[in-house]
mmCIF file of C-alpha atoms in Angstrom:
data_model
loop_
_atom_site.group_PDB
_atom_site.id
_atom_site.type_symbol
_atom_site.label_atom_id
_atom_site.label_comp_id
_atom_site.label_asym_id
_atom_site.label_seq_id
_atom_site.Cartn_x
_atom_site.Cartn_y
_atom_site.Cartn_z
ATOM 1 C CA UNK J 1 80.305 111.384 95.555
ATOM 2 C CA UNK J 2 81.713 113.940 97.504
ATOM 3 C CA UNK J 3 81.913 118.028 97.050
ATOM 4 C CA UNK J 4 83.383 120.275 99.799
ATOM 5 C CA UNK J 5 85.587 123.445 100.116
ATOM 6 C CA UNK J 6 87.819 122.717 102.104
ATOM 7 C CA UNK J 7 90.839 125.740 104.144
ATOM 8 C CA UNK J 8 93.088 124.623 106.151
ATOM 9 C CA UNK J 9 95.539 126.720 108.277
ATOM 10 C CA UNK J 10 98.281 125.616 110.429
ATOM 11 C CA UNK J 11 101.341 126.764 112.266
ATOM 12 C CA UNK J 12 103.605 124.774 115.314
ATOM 13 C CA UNK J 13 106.775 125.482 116.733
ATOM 14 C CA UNK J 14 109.606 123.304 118.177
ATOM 15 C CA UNK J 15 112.838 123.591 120.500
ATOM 16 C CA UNK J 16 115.738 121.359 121.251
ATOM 17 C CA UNK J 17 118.475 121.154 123.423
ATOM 18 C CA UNK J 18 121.402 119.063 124.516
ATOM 19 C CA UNK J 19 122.939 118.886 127.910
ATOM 20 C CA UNK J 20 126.344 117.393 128.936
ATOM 21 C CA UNK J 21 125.316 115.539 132.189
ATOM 22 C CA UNK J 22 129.104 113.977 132.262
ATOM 23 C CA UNK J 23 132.245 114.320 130.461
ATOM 24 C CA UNK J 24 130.528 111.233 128.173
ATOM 25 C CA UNK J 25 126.808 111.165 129.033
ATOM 26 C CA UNK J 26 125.083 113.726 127.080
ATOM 27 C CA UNK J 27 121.075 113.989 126.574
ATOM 28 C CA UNK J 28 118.791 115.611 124.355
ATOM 29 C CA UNK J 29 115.349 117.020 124.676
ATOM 30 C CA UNK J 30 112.376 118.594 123.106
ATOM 31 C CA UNK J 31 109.640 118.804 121.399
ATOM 32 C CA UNK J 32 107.321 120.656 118.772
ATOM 33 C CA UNK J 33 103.819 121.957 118.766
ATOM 34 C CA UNK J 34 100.935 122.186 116.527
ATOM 35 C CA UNK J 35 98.142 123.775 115.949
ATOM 36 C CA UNK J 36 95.788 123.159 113.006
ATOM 37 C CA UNK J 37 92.488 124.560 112.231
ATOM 38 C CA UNK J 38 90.377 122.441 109.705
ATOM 39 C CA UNK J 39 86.852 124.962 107.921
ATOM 40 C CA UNK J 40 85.001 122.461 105.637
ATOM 41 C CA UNK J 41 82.499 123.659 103.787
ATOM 42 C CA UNK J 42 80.057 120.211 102.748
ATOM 43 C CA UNK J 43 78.379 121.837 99.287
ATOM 44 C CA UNK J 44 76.449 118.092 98.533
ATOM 45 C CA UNK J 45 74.803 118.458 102.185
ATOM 46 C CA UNK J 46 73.126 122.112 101.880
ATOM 47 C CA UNK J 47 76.533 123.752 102.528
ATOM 48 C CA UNK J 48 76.973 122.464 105.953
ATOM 49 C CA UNK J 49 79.845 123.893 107.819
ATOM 50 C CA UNK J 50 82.400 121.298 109.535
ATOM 51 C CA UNK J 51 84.964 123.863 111.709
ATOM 52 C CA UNK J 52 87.686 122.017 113.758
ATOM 53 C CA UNK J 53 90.398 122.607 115.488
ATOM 54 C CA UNK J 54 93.204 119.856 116.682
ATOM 55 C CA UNK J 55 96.532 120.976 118.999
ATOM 56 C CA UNK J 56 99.624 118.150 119.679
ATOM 57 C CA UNK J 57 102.629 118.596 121.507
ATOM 58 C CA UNK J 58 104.780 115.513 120.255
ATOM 59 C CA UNK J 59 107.994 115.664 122.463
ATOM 60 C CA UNK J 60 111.141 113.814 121.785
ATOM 61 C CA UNK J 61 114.305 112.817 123.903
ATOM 62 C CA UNK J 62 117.456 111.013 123.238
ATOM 63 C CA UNK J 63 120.810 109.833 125.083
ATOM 64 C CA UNK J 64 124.178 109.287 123.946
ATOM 65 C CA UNK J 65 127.211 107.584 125.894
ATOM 66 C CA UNK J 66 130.581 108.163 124.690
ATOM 67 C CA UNK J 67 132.074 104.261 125.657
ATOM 68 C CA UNK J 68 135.558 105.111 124.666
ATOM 69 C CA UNK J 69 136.767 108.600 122.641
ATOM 70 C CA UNK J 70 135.971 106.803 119.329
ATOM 71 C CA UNK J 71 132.282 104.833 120.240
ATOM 72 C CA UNK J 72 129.296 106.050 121.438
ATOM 73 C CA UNK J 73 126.122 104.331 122.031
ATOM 74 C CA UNK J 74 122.877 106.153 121.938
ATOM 75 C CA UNK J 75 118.791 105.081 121.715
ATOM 76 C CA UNK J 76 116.072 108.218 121.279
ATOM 77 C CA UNK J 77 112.484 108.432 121.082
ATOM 78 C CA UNK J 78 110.117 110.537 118.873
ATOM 79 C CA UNK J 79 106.475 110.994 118.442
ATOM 80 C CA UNK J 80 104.250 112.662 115.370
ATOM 81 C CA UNK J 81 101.206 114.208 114.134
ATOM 82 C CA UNK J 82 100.150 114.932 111.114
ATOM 83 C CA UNK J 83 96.589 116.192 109.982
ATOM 84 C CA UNK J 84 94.689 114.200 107.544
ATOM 85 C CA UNK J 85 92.842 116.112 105.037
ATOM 86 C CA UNK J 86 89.223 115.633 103.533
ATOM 87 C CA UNK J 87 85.848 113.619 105.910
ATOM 88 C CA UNK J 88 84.128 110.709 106.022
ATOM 89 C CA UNK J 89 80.429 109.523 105.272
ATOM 90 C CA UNK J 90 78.914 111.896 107.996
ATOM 91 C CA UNK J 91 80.648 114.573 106.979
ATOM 92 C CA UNK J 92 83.095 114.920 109.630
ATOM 93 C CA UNK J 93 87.211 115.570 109.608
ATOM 94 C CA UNK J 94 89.211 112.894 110.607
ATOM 95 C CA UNK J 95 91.149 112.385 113.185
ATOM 96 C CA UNK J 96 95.257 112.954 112.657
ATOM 97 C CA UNK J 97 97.470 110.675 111.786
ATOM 98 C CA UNK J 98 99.938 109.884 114.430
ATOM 99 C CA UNK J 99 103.271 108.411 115.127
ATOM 100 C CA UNK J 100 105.667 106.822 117.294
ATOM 101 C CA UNK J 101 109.316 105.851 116.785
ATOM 102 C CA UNK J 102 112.492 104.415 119.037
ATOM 103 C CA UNK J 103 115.956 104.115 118.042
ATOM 104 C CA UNK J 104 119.294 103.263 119.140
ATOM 105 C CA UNK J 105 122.717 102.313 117.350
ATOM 106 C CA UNK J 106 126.374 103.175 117.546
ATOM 107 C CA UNK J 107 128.552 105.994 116.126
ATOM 108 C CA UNK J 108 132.291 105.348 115.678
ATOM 109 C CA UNK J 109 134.349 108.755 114.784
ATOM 110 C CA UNK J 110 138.178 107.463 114.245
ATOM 111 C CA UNK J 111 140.841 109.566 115.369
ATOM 112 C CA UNK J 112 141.468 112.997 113.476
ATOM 113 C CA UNK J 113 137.741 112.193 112.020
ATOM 114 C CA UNK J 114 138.817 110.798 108.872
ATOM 115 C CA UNK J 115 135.880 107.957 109.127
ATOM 116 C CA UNK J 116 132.361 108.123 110.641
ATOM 117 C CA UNK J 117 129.703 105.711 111.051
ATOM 118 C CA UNK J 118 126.716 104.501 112.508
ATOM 119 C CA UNK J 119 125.176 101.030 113.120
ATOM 120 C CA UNK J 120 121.248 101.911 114.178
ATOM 121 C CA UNK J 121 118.253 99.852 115.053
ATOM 122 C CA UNK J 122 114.564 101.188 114.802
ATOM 123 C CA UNK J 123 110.817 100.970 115.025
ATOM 124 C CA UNK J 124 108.171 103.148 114.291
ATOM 125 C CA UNK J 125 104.280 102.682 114.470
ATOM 126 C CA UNK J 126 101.528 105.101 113.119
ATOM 127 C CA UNK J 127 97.500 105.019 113.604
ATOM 128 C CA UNK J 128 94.578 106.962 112.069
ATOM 129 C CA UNK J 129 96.113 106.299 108.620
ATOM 130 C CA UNK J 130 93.392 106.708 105.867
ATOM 131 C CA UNK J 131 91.473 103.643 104.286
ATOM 132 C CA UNK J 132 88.371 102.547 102.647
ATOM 133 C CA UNK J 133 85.078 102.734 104.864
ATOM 134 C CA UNK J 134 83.792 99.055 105.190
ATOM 135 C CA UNK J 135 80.247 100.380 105.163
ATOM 136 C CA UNK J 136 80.210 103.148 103.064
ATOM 137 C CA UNK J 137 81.649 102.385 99.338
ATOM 138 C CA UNK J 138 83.026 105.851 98.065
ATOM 139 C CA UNK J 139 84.371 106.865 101.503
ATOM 140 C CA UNK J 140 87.373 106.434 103.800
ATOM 141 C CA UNK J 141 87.804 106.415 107.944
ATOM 142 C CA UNK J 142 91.086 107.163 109.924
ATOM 143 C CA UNK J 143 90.858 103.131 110.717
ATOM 144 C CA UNK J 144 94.510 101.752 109.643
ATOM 145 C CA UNK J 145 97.809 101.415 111.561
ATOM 146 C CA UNK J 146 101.193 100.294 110.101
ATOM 147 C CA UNK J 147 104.975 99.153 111.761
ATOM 148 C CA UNK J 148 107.927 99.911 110.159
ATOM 149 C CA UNK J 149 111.241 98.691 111.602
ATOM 150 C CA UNK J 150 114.602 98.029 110.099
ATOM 151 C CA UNK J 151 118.288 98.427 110.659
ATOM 152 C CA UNK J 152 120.443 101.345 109.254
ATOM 153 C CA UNK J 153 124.026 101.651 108.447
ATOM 154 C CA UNK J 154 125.988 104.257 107.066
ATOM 155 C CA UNK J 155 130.528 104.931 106.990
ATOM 156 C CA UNK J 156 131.882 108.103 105.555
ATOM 157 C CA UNK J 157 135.413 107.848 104.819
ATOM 158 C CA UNK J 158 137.992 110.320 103.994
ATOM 159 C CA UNK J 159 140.960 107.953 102.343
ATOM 160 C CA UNK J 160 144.530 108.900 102.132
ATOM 161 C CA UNK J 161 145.565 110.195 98.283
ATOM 162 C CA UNK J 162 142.179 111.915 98.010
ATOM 163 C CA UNK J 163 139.879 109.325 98.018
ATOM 164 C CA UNK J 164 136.092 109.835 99.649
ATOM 165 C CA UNK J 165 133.939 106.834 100.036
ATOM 166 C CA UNK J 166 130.277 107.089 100.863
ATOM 167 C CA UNK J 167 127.900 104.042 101.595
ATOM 168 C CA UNK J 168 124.880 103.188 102.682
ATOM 169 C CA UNK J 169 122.660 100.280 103.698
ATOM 170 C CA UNK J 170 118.972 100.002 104.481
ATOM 171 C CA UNK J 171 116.405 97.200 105.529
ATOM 172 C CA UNK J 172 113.220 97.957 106.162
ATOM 173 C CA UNK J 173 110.076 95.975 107.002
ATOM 174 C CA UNK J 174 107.186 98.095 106.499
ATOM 175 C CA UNK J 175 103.516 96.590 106.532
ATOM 176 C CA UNK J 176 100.370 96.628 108.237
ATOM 177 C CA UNK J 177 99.454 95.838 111.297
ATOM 178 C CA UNK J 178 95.395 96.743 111.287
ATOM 179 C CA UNK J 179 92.891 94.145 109.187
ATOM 180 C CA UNK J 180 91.553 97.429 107.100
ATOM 181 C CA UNK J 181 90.457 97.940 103.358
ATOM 182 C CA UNK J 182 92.639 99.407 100.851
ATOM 183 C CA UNK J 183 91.847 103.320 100.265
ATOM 184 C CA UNK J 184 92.081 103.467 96.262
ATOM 185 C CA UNK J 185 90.175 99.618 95.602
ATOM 186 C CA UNK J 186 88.827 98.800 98.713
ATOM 187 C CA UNK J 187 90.758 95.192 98.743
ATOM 188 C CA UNK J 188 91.506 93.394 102.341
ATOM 189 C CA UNK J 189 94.212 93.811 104.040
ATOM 190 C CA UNK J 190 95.330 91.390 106.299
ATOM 191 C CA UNK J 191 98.468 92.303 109.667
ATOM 192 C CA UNK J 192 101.398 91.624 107.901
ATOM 193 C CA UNK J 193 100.939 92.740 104.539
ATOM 194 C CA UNK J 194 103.628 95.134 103.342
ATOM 195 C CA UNK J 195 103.139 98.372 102.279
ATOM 196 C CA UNK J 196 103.693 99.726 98.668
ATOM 197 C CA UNK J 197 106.877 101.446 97.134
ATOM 198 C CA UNK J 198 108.768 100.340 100.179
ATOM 199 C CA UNK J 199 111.765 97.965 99.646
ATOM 200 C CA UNK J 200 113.915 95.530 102.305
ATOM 201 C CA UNK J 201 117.071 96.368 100.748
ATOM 202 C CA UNK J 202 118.307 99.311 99.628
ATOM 203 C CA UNK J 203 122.066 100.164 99.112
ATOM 204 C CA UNK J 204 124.481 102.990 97.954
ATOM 205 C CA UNK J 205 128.045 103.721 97.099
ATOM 206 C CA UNK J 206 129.631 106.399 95.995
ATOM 207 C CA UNK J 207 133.820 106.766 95.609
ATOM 208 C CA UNK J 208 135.275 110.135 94.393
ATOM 209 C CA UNK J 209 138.743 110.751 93.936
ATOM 210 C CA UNK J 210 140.439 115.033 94.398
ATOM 211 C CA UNK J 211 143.395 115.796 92.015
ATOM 212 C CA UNK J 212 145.142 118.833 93.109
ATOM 213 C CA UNK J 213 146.463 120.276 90.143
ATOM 214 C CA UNK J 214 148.259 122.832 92.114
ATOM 215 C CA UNK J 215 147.816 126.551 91.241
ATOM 216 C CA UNK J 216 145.571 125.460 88.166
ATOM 217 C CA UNK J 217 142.964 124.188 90.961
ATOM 218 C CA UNK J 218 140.999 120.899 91.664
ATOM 219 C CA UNK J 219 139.539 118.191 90.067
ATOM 220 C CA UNK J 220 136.956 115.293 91.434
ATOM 221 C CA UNK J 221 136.316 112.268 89.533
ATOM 222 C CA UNK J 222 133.780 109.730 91.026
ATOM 223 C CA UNK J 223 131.329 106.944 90.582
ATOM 224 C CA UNK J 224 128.467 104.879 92.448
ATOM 225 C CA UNK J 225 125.891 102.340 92.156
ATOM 226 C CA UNK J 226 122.120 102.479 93.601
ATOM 227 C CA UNK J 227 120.393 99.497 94.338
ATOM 228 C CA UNK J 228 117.210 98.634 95.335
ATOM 229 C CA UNK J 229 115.409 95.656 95.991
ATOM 230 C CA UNK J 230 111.897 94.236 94.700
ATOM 231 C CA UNK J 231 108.357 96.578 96.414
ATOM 232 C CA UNK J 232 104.738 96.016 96.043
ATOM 233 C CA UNK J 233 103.709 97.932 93.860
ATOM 234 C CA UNK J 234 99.696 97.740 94.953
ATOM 235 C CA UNK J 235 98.290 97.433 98.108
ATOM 236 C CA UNK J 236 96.577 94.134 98.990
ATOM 237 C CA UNK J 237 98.218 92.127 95.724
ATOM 238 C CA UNK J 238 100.814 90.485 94.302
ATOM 239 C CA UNK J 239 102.223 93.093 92.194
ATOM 240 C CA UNK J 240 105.609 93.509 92.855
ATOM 241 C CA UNK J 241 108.200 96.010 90.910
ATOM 242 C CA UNK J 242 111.633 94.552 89.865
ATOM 243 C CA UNK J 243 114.706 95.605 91.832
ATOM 244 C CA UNK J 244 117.211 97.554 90.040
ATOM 245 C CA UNK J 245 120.802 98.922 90.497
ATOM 246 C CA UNK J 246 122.145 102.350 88.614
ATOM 247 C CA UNK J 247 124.993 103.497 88.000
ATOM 248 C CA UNK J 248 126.113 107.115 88.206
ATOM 249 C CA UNK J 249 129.526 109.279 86.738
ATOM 250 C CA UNK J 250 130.761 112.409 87.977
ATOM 251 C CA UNK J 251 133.043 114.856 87.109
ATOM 252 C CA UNK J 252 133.860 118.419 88.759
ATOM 253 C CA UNK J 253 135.990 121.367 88.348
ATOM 254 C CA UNK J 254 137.162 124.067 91.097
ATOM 255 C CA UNK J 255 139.296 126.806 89.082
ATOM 256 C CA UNK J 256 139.178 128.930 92.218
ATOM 257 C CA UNK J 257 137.395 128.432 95.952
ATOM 258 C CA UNK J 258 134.727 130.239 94.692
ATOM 259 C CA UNK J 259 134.091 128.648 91.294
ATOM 260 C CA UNK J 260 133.093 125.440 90.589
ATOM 261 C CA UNK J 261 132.143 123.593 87.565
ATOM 262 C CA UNK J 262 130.680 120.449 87.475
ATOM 263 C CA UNK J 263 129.057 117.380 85.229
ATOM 264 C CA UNK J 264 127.053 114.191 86.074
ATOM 265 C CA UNK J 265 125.442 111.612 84.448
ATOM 266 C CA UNK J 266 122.823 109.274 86.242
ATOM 267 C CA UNK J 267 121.403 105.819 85.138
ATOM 268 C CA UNK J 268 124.832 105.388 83.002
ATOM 269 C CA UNK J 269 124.249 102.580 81.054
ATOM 270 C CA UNK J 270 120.497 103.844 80.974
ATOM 271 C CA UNK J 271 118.832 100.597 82.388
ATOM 272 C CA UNK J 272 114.547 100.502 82.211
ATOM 273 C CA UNK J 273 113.296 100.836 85.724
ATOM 274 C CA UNK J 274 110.040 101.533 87.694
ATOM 275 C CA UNK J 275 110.569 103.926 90.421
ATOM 276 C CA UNK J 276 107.047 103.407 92.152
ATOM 277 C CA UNK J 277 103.526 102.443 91.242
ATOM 278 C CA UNK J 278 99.809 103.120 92.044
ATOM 279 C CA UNK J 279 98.547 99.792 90.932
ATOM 280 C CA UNK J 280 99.374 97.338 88.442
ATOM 281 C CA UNK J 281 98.027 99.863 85.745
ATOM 282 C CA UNK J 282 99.690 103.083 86.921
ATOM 283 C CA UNK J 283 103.108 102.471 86.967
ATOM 284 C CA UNK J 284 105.742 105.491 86.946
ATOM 285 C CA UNK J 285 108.909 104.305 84.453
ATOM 286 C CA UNK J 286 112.114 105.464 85.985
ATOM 287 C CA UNK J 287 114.204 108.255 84.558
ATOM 288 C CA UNK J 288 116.472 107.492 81.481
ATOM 289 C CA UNK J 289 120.266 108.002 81.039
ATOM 290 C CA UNK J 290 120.254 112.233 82.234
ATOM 291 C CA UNK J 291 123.422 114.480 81.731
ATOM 292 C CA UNK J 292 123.076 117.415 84.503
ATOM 293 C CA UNK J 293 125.780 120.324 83.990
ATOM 294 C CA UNK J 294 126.132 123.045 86.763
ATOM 295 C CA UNK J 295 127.724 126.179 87.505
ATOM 296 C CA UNK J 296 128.496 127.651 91.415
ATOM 297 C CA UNK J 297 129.767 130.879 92.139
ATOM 298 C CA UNK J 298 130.072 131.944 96.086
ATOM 299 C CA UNK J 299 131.313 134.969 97.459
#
């Protein structure tokens, strides 16, 4: 259907900065630009030459109050771009894909920093994304736009006799928000429906435990689960993949500082999973039971 040669060439830059407007109100600004140049080369229409070049400054800001020494409260704002590749029927790029996010939570640092966490709320929107040209068959426009919002939580705790605990929480509601055409089959899709490989609920914990054996060095012992909840697992369907929780080992070795020597083993009990899917007939299985040994040396 289609035959082009397609170079792309891009480069951006980006700053940031943070400035202490009070002893507890802080801010943060910036911002990144980019420039991308697009030279399509249309070999199925007599070599026609498509040459384009798109420029986006997408700032960002953010605020944080500090409501006692130990709780802040903060809310930011971001925006996006990101070039789509390929063209539609005519023969022309597409436009980028964009993007547009708010957030805004709480951080809690106990005294002497021995636990952390944060409590955040978000939303994000993007337009332009790709999907299936209603008039065309074979060929896509820059027609969709999706929501994703969802709340965040995270604690990292350093525990008296050498125990670190690590855990995670995620739920996210991520669907459509345009009445568009899947990309890959072309198959309605209606505001609301959610998008693939995506799921509400998604959770992690990980405990390890430091032995100081003294002039004979360290050793870590640890263990955590991974869960995740059911996704749709092709757009405009049905299909959903299971939910599934792992379980992980580890095991670590610090003769010196500089030298350390450590073992892990994921999926433990070596449980059949689907990580993510295509459709209902392209389906990627999930890694097995996998021993990983490794060896640092700094100086």
């Amino acid at each position: 259907i289609t035959n082009t040669l397609e170079k792309q060439t891009a480069y951006g830059f980006y700053f940031q900065d943070q400035v202490d407007l009070t002893e507890r109100l802080k801010m943060r600004f910036g911002g990144r630009y980019d420039h991308f140049n697009q030279y399509i080369v249309n070999r199925g229409a007599g070599n026609a030459v498509s040459n384009v070049t798109r420029e986006r400054f997408s700032p960002t800001a953010g605020i944080l109050f500090e409501l006692t020494d130990t709780l802040s409260i903060y809310g930011g704002y971001g925006s996006g771009f990101r070039p789509n590749n390929g063209t539609d029927f005519f023969g022309n790029p597409f436009q980028a894909e964009t993007s547009k996010s708010f957030e805004g939570g709480l951080r809690y640092t106990s005294p002497g920093g021995g636990i952390s966490a944060t409590l955040a709320a978000y939303t994000m929107e993007k337009t332009n994304i790709l999907t299936s040209d209603p008039i065309n068959g074979g060929f896509s426009i820059a027609g969709g736009k999706a929501k994703s919002s969802g709340v965040e939580a995270d604690v990292n705790a350093k525990l008296p006799g050498g125990f670190d605990v690590l855990a995670t929480y995620a739920y996210t509601n991520a669907r459509w928000t345009s009445a568009s055409l899947d990309p890959n089959f072309a198959a309605l899709i209606t505001p609301g429906d959610p998008l693939i490989n995506i799921p509400k609920h998604a959770f992690n914990l990980l405990v390890t435990k430091a032995i100081d054996l003294g002039s004979a060095g360290k050793v870590t012992v640890g263990a955590g689960v991974n869960s995740v909840s059911e996704r749709l697992g092709e757009t405009a369907s049905k299909f959903y993949l299971p939910g599934y929780t792992l379980a992980r080992m580890l095991l670590s070795y610090e003769p010196t500082e500089n030298i350390k020597v450590s073992f892990d083993v994921t999926n433990l009990f070596d449980e059949v999973y689907y990580a993510s899917s295509y459709s209902q007939f392209w389906v990627q299985p999930g890694a097995p039971r996998t021993f990983t040994g490794r060896v640092r040396f700094s100086f």
